[in-house]
Amino acid sequence: MSRKGVGIGAFDRSRLTSRQFASHGSSLRASNTEALTTQLTVFRSLLQQFAQTHAKDIRSDPAFRAQFARMCTAIGVDPLASSSSSSSGAGGGLWAQLLGGSVNDFYFELAVRVVEVCSRTRGENGGLIGLKELTERVSQGRMEGSTEISADDVKRAVETLKPLGGSYAIISVGHKEYVRSVPRELSNDQASVVEAAQVLGYVSVSMLRDNLGWEKARCQTVIDDLMSEGMLWVDKQTRGEWEYWSPTSMMDTEGVMEPAIEGG
Amino acid sequence: MSTAIQTEAGDTFPFPKDYSFPAFFTRQPNLQTHHAQLEKWSALVLAYARHHRLFRLSPTHPVFHNKKLDRRFAEPDARELLEHMRKDGRVEWVGNEVFVYWRKPEDWARKLEKWVEDTAQKGHVLTLYEITEGEATLGTEFHGMDGEVLLKALNHLVKRGRAQIFGQDDSLGVKFF
C-alpha cells in the first residue's frame, strides 16, 4: 500500500520528515550553542585563572604586563575599556570582574599618578611632558620598591583617562613621544620647533631659519607662541642670540649635561 | 660676599638637574613659567642651606652663580626670589640678607625643648653661647647655630612660658621650665 508513495500518505510522510529535520536541526543548534557556551565558560575561567595566578607577575613585571595586555588586545578583549563601561550595566563589568583588583586597579592607580605629575609640572613645561620623563617621574613617586613601571604602562594609563575629556593624550613629535595634559593642539610650526629642540635641547631664531628655511619673523612668532604657552624657557645669558630651551631637557636624566658644580 | 660656600665638610651638595639648565638662570617672562621657576629655586635654596647648615644668605650668594655654566641668577631676580620665599615664611630679611628657615624658629624651639627635656636640664640656666658653641651641644643640631635664629627660637618658648631669657646683649642666658 505504500509502494507508490504518491498517495495522500506521502504528504504526511514529508511533513514528518521535515519536522524531524527541523527538530534535528534545532537540537544541533542547541548543542552547538551549548558547546560554545562551555568553551566560553572554559575560556573565561582559564583567563580568570591566568589573571589570578599571574596577578603578581602582571603587577610587578612590566614586560609581562605588556605581553598580557597585547594578548588581550589580540583576542579582542580590552581589559581597560571594559571596566570604564562598568557604569553602563552588567555586561561591561565582565572583564573588570575577571581582571579587576589586579590589572584594572594597577592602571587606574597609575593614571592618578600620571595626573599628579602632569599637573605638578604643568607650570614648568606648559603641559607637554616627554613620555620617558613622565615615566621616570611616576616611578620616582613610588619608592616602596614595589613595581617597575614602563613607558608602555604609562601610555595605557593615559588612555584610561580618555573618558575624562580630551585634554590627556599621547602625541608624537619627531622621534619622541609626549603626553599632553592641556586641551591644546600643536600647530605644524610649533611641532617643528619642539622637534628641533630635541636635538640640542634648545633652539634659536637663526638655528630655525637655517634648518627649516623659515623667515626670521616666522621663527620668532613660533618661539613666542611656545614661550607664552610655557613650553620653552629663554636663556638670555648666551653673549649672543637668545636660546630657547625645552623644559624636557631639564628633566632628562641622561641629559646633555652632567652635574654642574663640583664641591670643594 | 664670598661667604663660605664649601667650607663645611667635603661633601658636595647634590644639585638638582635644574641647576644645569641654562635657562634656569634667566628670569622667565611667562608668568606661569616664572612661578614654576621660583618654586624650583626656592626648593633648591632651602635644600642647599640645609645641606650646608647655612643660616644667612644674600641675593649675591655663590649659589646663584653657576660657574661651570657661566650663568648667574642676577641679583634683582634673586631678591625677587627671596621675597617670594619670605611670603611663604621660608626666609626673613635682615638688612641686605635673609635668615633661611630650612627649619623654622618654632621647629627649632620644639627641638630645643625636647633636648632640654632629654638631657634633664629643666630649671638650669644655659648661656646662648653654651648652646651654640659649648661642649654640651657638640653633636647636636644646635651646635654652630646662628645666634639670632636661636634667639628667635627661644623667644617662641618664652611666649609659651617655657623659658625665660635674661642678661645683657652678648651674655644672654636662658632658663627652661
XYZ file of C-alpha atoms in Angstrom:
441
model
C 0.000 0.000 0.000
C 2.743 2.348 0.467
C 4.649 1.246 -2.591
C 3.742 4.124 -4.767
C 4.298 6.758 -2.257
C 2.201 9.189 -4.157
C -0.978 8.883 -2.196
C -2.250 11.248 0.418
C 0.007 9.497 2.900
C 3.056 10.936 1.148
C 2.167 14.402 2.386
C 2.080 13.115 5.895
C 5.426 11.462 5.452
C 7.144 14.509 4.031
C 5.668 16.641 6.770
C 7.030 14.121 9.209
C 10.499 14.167 7.683
C 10.669 17.916 7.557
C 9.567 18.041 11.172
C 12.244 15.547 12.001
C 14.811 17.583 10.138
C 13.693 20.682 11.917
C 13.902 19.137 15.316
C 17.231 17.617 14.483
C 18.454 20.991 13.305
C 17.330 22.744 16.405
C 18.912 20.111 18.589
C 22.113 20.515 16.608
C 21.924 24.264 17.090
C 21.263 23.779 20.750
C 24.253 21.516 21.194
C 26.320 23.939 19.193
C 25.343 26.750 21.455
C 25.965 24.576 24.415
C 29.414 23.710 23.174
C 30.170 27.365 22.556
C 28.877 28.324 25.962
C 31.039 25.669 27.518
C 34.006 26.854 25.528
C 33.366 30.421 26.557
C 32.992 29.414 30.162
C 36.173 27.427 29.981
C 37.918 30.278 28.273
C 36.612 32.711 30.826
C 37.680 30.615 33.740
C 41.038 29.980 32.129
C 41.620 33.650 31.560
C 40.449 34.339 35.053
C 42.727 31.658 36.367
C 45.558 33.022 34.318
C 44.960 36.539 35.553
C 44.765 35.293 39.113
C 47.784 33.035 39.115
C 49.799 35.619 37.286
C 48.348 38.611 39.063
C 51.644 39.149 40.772
C 53.598 38.971 37.557
C 51.111 41.205 35.840
C 51.501 43.749 38.588
C 55.209 43.533 39.032
C 56.747 42.757 35.675
C 56.257 45.496 33.100
C 57.289 43.237 30.208
C 54.860 40.527 31.278
C 52.156 43.094 31.760
C 52.695 44.481 28.295
C 52.533 40.970 26.844
C 49.348 40.244 28.721
C 47.748 43.452 27.538
C 48.843 42.660 24.000
C 47.359 39.196 24.236
C 44.074 40.618 25.448
C 44.025 43.012 22.528
C 44.780 40.172 20.122
C 41.773 38.169 21.272
C 39.580 41.220 21.250
C 39.450 41.836 24.951
C 40.281 45.235 26.278
C 40.934 44.825 29.958
C 40.729 48.555 30.458
C 37.891 49.702 28.247
C 35.595 47.079 29.723
C 35.768 48.462 33.182
C 35.197 52.021 32.150
C 31.856 50.848 30.809
C 31.035 49.134 34.075
C 28.723 52.013 34.749
C 26.684 51.048 31.721
C 25.478 47.799 33.162
C 26.215 44.186 33.899
C 27.898 43.223 30.638
C 30.557 45.854 30.946
C 31.784 44.601 34.255
C 32.722 41.194 32.903
C 36.364 41.812 32.278
C 36.558 44.137 35.161
C 35.419 41.220 37.317
C 37.820 38.843 35.684
C 40.842 41.045 35.857
C 39.753 43.515 38.447
C 41.811 44.047 41.513
C 44.915 43.261 39.577
C 45.110 44.812 36.183
C 42.457 47.479 36.250
C 43.422 48.917 39.550
C 47.018 48.947 38.520
C 46.329 51.173 35.539
C 43.899 53.374 37.376
C 46.311 53.980 40.203
C 48.965 54.710 37.653
C 46.633 57.121 35.878
C 46.119 59.015 39.102
C 49.848 59.384 39.473
C 50.168 60.490 35.860
C 47.648 63.231 36.503
C 49.520 64.280 39.627
C 52.839 64.570 37.863
C 51.333 66.332 34.866
C 49.583 68.945 36.942
C 52.559 69.441 39.210
C 54.893 70.049 36.283
C 52.476 71.981 34.111
C 53.952 75.268 35.275
C 57.398 74.378 34.074
C 56.527 72.645 30.814
C 53.233 74.120 29.690
C 51.518 70.765 29.833
C 53.782 68.927 27.429
C 55.956 66.289 29.011
C 58.113 63.614 27.413
C 56.727 60.114 27.868
C 60.107 58.942 29.091
C 60.467 61.746 31.616
C 56.914 61.232 32.798
C 57.592 57.533 33.294
C 60.664 58.336 35.347
C 58.805 60.833 37.472
C 55.945 58.445 38.052
C 58.379 55.706 39.025
C 60.194 58.024 41.426
C 56.998 58.691 43.279
C 56.658 55.063 44.264
C 59.866 54.285 46.018
C 58.459 51.449 48.109
C 60.375 49.256 45.703
C 57.249 47.522 44.556
C 56.510 47.690 40.895
C 58.577 48.722 37.977
C 56.721 50.872 35.501
C 57.338 51.012 31.788
C 56.503 53.659 29.241
C 54.018 51.184 27.835
C 52.158 51.169 31.147
C 52.058 54.930 31.257
C 50.643 55.026 27.752
C 47.860 52.651 28.721
C 47.200 54.639 31.845
C 46.893 57.812 29.799
C 44.390 56.038 27.584
C 42.230 55.250 30.580
C 41.949 58.993 31.101
C 40.178 59.489 27.774
C 36.660 59.397 29.225
C 37.566 62.426 31.315
C 37.726 64.654 28.276
C 40.130 65.456 25.565
C 42.951 67.016 27.481
C 45.115 63.938 28.097
C 46.671 62.394 25.037
C 49.811 60.840 23.691
C 51.336 62.744 20.832
C 54.357 62.016 18.708
C 56.697 64.778 17.688
C 59.762 63.792 15.754
C 61.187 60.657 17.296
C 59.822 61.384 20.736
C 56.511 60.676 22.366
C 54.900 63.180 24.685
C 51.968 63.224 26.991
C 49.893 66.302 26.543
C 47.798 67.347 29.518
C 46.261 70.518 28.175
C 43.481 70.648 25.605
C 45.643 72.314 23.033
C 46.929 71.079 19.712
C 50.372 71.957 18.482
C 50.360 73.671 15.131
C 52.633 72.284 12.471
C 55.102 75.082 13.024
C 55.090 74.560 16.770
C 55.612 70.843 16.355
C 58.572 71.536 14.066
C 60.170 73.743 16.707
C 59.524 71.241 19.502
C 61.109 68.617 17.303
C 64.089 70.830 16.526
C 64.600 71.411 20.239
C 65.020 67.684 20.748
C 68.392 67.750 19.060
C 70.360 70.071 21.311
C 67.788 70.779 23.959
C 67.273 74.305 22.680
C 66.539 76.351 19.578
C 67.334 79.846 18.452
C 65.923 82.039 15.730
C 68.894 81.647 13.425
C 69.014 77.929 14.043
C 65.403 77.597 12.916
C 65.970 79.907 9.995
C 68.918 77.876 8.761
C 67.417 74.460 9.326
C 63.799 74.983 8.440
C 64.288 77.737 5.894
C 61.784 79.999 7.611
C 61.800 83.757 7.622
C 63.051 85.363 10.781
C 59.622 86.683 11.706
C 58.063 83.269 11.414
C 60.739 81.750 13.674
C 60.240 84.436 16.266
C 56.467 84.120 16.159
C 56.503 80.394 16.741
C 59.034 80.757 19.534
C 56.952 83.478 21.146
C 53.869 81.293 20.888
C 55.578 78.393 22.590
C 57.022 80.729 25.203
C 53.607 82.110 26.005
C 52.320 78.593 26.437
C 55.131 77.808 28.821
C 56.685 75.218 26.561
C 60.056 76.945 26.179
C 62.359 78.693 28.627
C 64.550 81.560 27.459
C 68.248 81.808 28.240
C 69.422 85.384 27.789
C 72.958 84.885 29.072
C 74.432 83.443 25.925
C 76.504 86.509 24.991
C 74.801 86.287 21.653
C 71.491 85.255 20.339
C 68.967 84.139 22.941
C 68.424 80.440 23.223
C 65.099 78.851 23.938
C 65.230 75.654 25.933
C 62.818 72.812 26.026
C 61.985 72.107 29.673
C 62.021 68.439 28.790
C 65.806 68.515 28.746
C 65.727 69.908 32.267
C 64.176 66.676 33.465
C 66.073 64.369 31.193
C 68.175 62.021 33.249
C 70.612 61.154 30.546
C 70.610 64.844 29.821
C 73.094 66.727 27.756
C 74.951 67.914 30.818
C 76.467 66.421 33.898
C 76.053 67.940 37.351
C 77.212 71.476 37.207
C 79.270 72.107 40.286
C 81.992 70.095 41.840
C 82.416 70.542 45.516
C 85.470 71.985 47.146
C 80.313 88.306 49.508
C 82.406 85.218 49.088
C 80.796 83.578 52.032
C 81.976 80.123 52.816
C 80.338 78.018 50.191
C 82.460 74.946 50.549
C 83.970 75.318 53.965
C 81.791 72.834 55.753
C 82.902 69.264 55.300
C 83.990 67.959 51.954
C 80.703 66.563 50.843
C 79.067 68.076 47.825
C 75.560 69.294 47.700
C 73.747 67.233 45.076
C 72.394 69.958 42.858
C 69.136 69.129 41.095
C 69.077 68.857 37.340
C 67.510 72.264 37.024
C 70.834 73.700 38.083
C 72.470 72.574 34.860
C 69.663 74.004 32.770
C 70.934 77.313 31.359
C 67.540 78.960 31.133
C 67.038 78.313 34.838
C 69.218 81.370 35.444
C 67.222 83.795 33.329
C 64.093 85.272 34.799
C 61.294 83.742 32.741
C 58.902 86.278 31.220
C 55.934 83.907 31.142
C 54.063 84.317 34.412
C 53.267 80.660 34.902
C 56.770 79.582 33.964
C 58.230 82.183 36.273
C 56.171 80.877 39.141
C 57.428 77.360 38.472
C 60.936 78.763 38.305
C 60.585 80.468 41.687
C 59.249 77.288 43.246
C 62.200 75.319 41.920
C 64.709 77.892 43.097
C 63.027 78.048 46.459
C 63.313 74.304 46.936
C 66.909 74.437 45.773
C 67.904 77.237 48.143
C 66.291 75.506 51.109
C 67.909 72.170 50.352
C 71.237 73.858 49.779
C 71.053 75.816 53.015
C 70.022 72.743 54.941
C 72.884 70.765 53.468
C 75.451 73.391 54.392
C 73.685 74.421 57.578
C 73.509 77.903 56.225
C 71.545 80.355 58.338
C 72.043 83.515 56.349
C 72.063 84.114 52.655
C 72.384 87.173 50.459
C 70.983 87.720 46.977
C 74.540 87.604 45.679
C 75.435 84.313 47.304
C 77.568 81.991 45.130
C 74.693 79.513 44.935
C 73.103 81.878 42.440
C 76.146 81.657 40.221
C 76.822 78.514 38.251
C 80.446 78.957 37.267
C 80.565 75.900 35.131
C 77.646 77.027 33.003
C 78.719 80.651 33.273
C 75.181 81.562 34.233
C 74.055 83.800 37.019
C 70.695 84.331 38.651
C 71.042 88.101 38.731
C 70.751 89.971 41.996
C 67.359 91.562 41.328
C 65.993 88.178 40.321
C 67.447 86.536 43.420
C 65.999 89.337 45.509
C 62.616 88.710 43.954
C 63.036 85.012 44.737
C 63.869 85.699 48.371
C 60.870 87.989 48.607
C 58.747 85.161 47.202
C 60.197 82.851 49.842
C 59.529 85.388 52.555
C 55.833 85.290 51.693
C 55.971 81.541 52.273
C 57.664 82.106 55.608
C 60.839 80.422 54.449
C 63.157 83.405 54.852
C 63.222 86.657 56.745
C 65.069 89.788 55.738
C 67.855 91.094 57.953
C 69.298 94.110 56.237
C 70.674 93.032 52.924
C 70.453 89.323 53.519
C 67.972 86.826 54.834
C 67.692 84.213 57.505
C 66.988 80.982 55.696
C 64.484 78.920 57.555
C 65.128 75.425 56.298
C 63.896 74.825 59.788
C 61.517 77.403 61.130
C 62.199 79.036 64.513
C 59.170 77.333 66.030
C 60.536 73.980 64.909
C 63.907 74.831 66.414
C 62.047 75.711 69.584
C 60.406 72.304 69.644
C 63.755 70.581 69.120
C 65.352 72.642 71.882
C 62.568 71.832 74.268
C 62.964 68.151 73.583
C 66.718 68.327 74.001
C 66.382 70.122 77.330
C 63.909 67.536 78.461
C 66.009 64.597 77.286
C 69.147 65.891 78.941
C 67.368 66.826 82.160
C 68.302 70.474 82.026
C 64.949 71.853 83.031
C 65.411 74.535 85.614
C 69.032 75.009 84.633
C 70.480 78.152 83.220
C 72.387 77.996 79.978
C 74.041 80.814 78.138
C 73.246 81.196 74.494
C 76.923 80.817 73.816
C 76.896 77.463 75.545
C 74.084 76.298 73.348
C 75.658 77.273 70.057
C 79.317 76.743 70.876
C 79.531 74.786 74.109
C 80.613 71.224 74.596
C 77.203 70.232 75.821
C 75.705 70.630 72.376
C 78.533 69.004 70.463
C 76.997 66.518 68.099
C 73.567 68.091 68.352
C 71.944 70.212 65.702
C 72.229 73.325 67.823
C 75.964 73.389 67.691
C 77.117 76.138 65.363
C 73.644 77.551 65.097
C 73.199 81.197 64.210
C 72.806 83.172 67.461
C 69.980 85.314 66.219
C 67.997 82.397 64.896
C 68.496 80.698 68.228
C 67.185 83.778 69.968
C 64.099 83.731 67.737
C 63.522 80.127 68.645
C 63.954 80.829 72.325
C 61.515 83.704 72.102
C 58.921 81.219 70.920
C 59.499 79.272 74.112
C 59.326 82.442 76.175
C 55.999 83.292 74.607
C 54.679 79.891 75.585
C 56.037 80.275 79.096
C 58.549 77.505 78.679
C 61.674 79.602 79.037
C 62.956 82.846 80.352
C 65.714 84.940 78.846
C 67.849 87.306 80.846
C 71.196 89.044 80.798
C 72.922 91.552 78.577
C 73.312 91.709 74.831
C 76.270 89.430 74.399
C 75.957 87.364 77.514
C 72.396 86.227 77.308
C 71.261 83.305 79.359
C 68.165 81.215 79.247
C 66.330 79.164 81.798
C 63.979 76.411 80.717
C 60.873 75.341 82.578
